[in-house]
Amino acid sequence: MWGRIRKSSARLVDSMRIEEHTGRETRSHNLFEAAAAYVSACAEDDQDRIEEASAWVSPEALSFGVNELACRAVIALARERDESPRTVARALLGLPTA
């Protein structure tokens, strides 16, 4: 049973990858690489890099990766600040504490 789940998960991840041809080698990007590149490009307001990262995976996969990155970032900041993730998320968005 676990083998089937693992194979199914592997197929899902593989379907979310595209290959980039650079010279003689082929490199595939996964959704987390795409999300990291996309978010960092957005933070630096680099439209060329935003478009490049957006092309690496499907829009749905990119959305999932950005969401996962946001969750991990809020959790890391919450631990660093010794606050709840909710408090940190609201502070990052400039919302009043609830």
mmCIF file of C-alpha atoms in Angstrom:
data_model
loop_
_atom_site.group_PDB
_atom_site.id
_atom_site.type_symbol
_atom_site.label_atom_id
_atom_site.label_comp_id
_atom_site.label_asym_id
_atom_site.label_seq_id
_atom_site.Cartn_x
_atom_site.Cartn_y
_atom_site.Cartn_z
ATOM 1 C CA MET A 1 0.000 0.000 0.000
ATOM 2 C CA TRP A 2 2.732 2.485 0.952
ATOM 3 C CA GLY A 3 4.534 1.652 -2.255
ATOM 4 C CA ARG A 4 1.530 2.683 -4.316
ATOM 5 C CA ILE A 5 1.209 5.944 -2.373
ATOM 6 C CA ARG A 6 4.904 6.678 -2.868
ATOM 7 C CA LYS A 7 4.705 5.956 -6.607
ATOM 8 C CA SER A 8 1.605 8.118 -6.929
ATOM 9 C CA SER A 9 3.304 10.967 -5.074
ATOM 10 C CA ALA A 10 6.391 10.644 -7.251
ATOM 11 C CA ARG A 11 4.265 10.842 -10.391
ATOM 12 C CA LEU A 12 2.537 13.960 -9.036
ATOM 13 C CA VAL A 13 5.840 15.685 -8.301
ATOM 14 C CA ASP A 14 7.251 14.649 -11.690
ATOM 15 C CA SER A 15 4.193 16.065 -13.435
ATOM 16 C CA MET A 16 4.862 19.423 -11.789
ATOM 17 C CA ARG A 17 8.383 19.654 -13.204
ATOM 18 C CA ILE A 18 9.551 21.031 -16.490
ATOM 19 C CA GLU A 19 12.964 20.691 -18.006
ATOM 20 C CA GLU A 20 15.289 23.541 -18.850
ATOM 21 C CA HIS A 21 17.745 22.894 -21.642
ATOM 22 C CA THR A 22 21.058 24.619 -21.033
ATOM 23 C CA GLY A 23 23.874 23.664 -23.352
ATOM 24 C CA ARG A 24 24.463 19.940 -23.186
ATOM 25 C CA GLU A 25 22.644 19.174 -19.957
ATOM 26 C CA THR A 26 18.969 19.136 -19.071
ATOM 27 C CA ARG A 27 17.869 20.420 -15.689
ATOM 28 C CA SER A 28 14.379 20.195 -14.248
ATOM 29 C CA HIS A 29 12.961 22.637 -11.733
ATOM 30 C CA ASN A 30 10.629 21.528 -9.002
ATOM 31 C CA LEU A 31 7.802 23.588 -7.576
ATOM 32 C CA PHE A 32 9.790 24.622 -4.494
ATOM 33 C CA GLU A 33 12.670 25.968 -6.580
ATOM 34 C CA ALA A 34 10.154 27.849 -8.690
ATOM 35 C CA ALA A 35 8.414 29.270 -5.610
ATOM 36 C CA ALA A 36 11.681 30.404 -4.034
ATOM 37 C CA ALA A 37 12.825 32.062 -7.255
ATOM 38 C CA TYR A 38 9.408 33.664 -7.817
ATOM 39 C CA VAL A 39 9.065 35.083 -4.288
ATOM 40 C CA SER A 40 12.625 36.403 -4.184
ATOM 41 C CA ALA A 41 12.140 38.014 -7.612
ATOM 42 C CA CYS A 42 8.887 39.614 -6.419
ATOM 43 C CA ALA A 43 10.660 40.961 -3.328
ATOM 44 C CA GLU A 44 13.330 42.505 -5.570
ATOM 45 C CA ASP A 45 10.749 43.670 -8.156
ATOM 46 C CA ASP A 46 12.595 41.848 -10.951
ATOM 47 C CA GLN A 47 9.974 41.245 -13.647
ATOM 48 C CA ASP A 48 12.282 39.170 -15.868
ATOM 49 C CA ARG A 49 13.021 36.703 -13.062
ATOM 50 C CA ILE A 50 9.338 36.628 -12.075
ATOM 51 C CA GLU A 51 8.380 35.596 -15.606
ATOM 52 C CA GLU A 52 11.196 33.059 -15.796
ATOM 53 C CA ALA A 53 10.242 31.375 -12.519
ATOM 54 C CA SER A 54 6.565 31.425 -13.496
ATOM 55 C CA ALA A 55 7.375 29.400 -16.600
ATOM 56 C CA TRP A 56 9.148 26.619 -14.673
ATOM 57 C CA VAL A 57 5.984 24.952 -13.342
ATOM 58 C CA SER A 58 2.232 25.164 -13.799
ATOM 59 C CA PRO A 59 0.400 28.087 -12.156
ATOM 60 C CA GLU A 60 -1.260 25.666 -9.728
ATOM 61 C CA ALA A 61 2.072 24.177 -8.688
ATOM 62 C CA LEU A 62 3.593 27.640 -8.287
ATOM 63 C CA SER A 63 0.663 28.702 -6.117
ATOM 64 C CA PHE A 64 1.109 25.630 -3.937
ATOM 65 C CA GLY A 65 4.852 26.270 -3.624
ATOM 66 C CA VAL A 66 4.380 29.940 -2.725
ATOM 67 C CA ASN A 67 1.801 28.959 -0.104
ATOM 68 C CA GLU A 68 4.166 26.378 1.375
ATOM 69 C CA LEU A 69 7.001 28.917 1.437
ATOM 70 C CA ALA A 70 4.757 31.461 3.194
ATOM 71 C CA CYS A 71 3.746 28.914 5.832
ATOM 72 C CA ARG A 72 7.338 27.903 6.501
ATOM 73 C CA ALA A 73 8.478 31.534 6.680
ATOM 74 C CA VAL A 74 5.763 32.480 9.169
ATOM 75 C CA ILE A 75 6.550 29.450 11.328
ATOM 76 C CA ALA A 76 10.283 30.263 11.289
ATOM 77 C CA LEU A 77 9.666 33.901 12.204
ATOM 78 C CA ALA A 78 7.221 32.901 14.930
ATOM 79 C CA ARG A 79 9.813 30.611 16.497
ATOM 80 C CA GLU A 80 12.497 33.271 16.186
ATOM 81 C CA ARG A 81 10.280 35.932 17.804
ATOM 82 C CA ASP A 82 8.719 33.525 20.307
ATOM 83 C CA GLU A 83 5.243 34.547 19.114
ATOM 84 C CA SER A 84 2.324 32.698 17.593
ATOM 85 C CA PRO A 85 2.222 32.230 13.810
ATOM 86 C CA ARG A 86 -1.078 34.150 13.758
ATOM 87 C CA THR A 87 0.505 37.168 15.474
ATOM 88 C CA VAL A 88 3.487 37.122 13.104
ATOM 89 C CA ALA A 89 1.308 36.759 9.981
ATOM 90 C CA ARG A 90 -0.917 39.654 11.024
ATOM 91 C CA ALA A 91 2.133 41.815 11.832
ATOM 92 C CA LEU A 92 3.712 41.070 8.437
ATOM 93 C CA LEU A 93 0.507 42.190 6.730
ATOM 94 C CA GLY A 94 0.190 45.282 8.918
ATOM 95 C CA LEU A 95 -3.035 44.085 10.522
ATOM 96 C CA PRO A 96 -3.954 44.872 14.130
ATOM 97 C CA THR A 97 -3.489 42.063 16.611
ATOM 98 C CA ALA A 98 -6.646 40.074 17.167
#
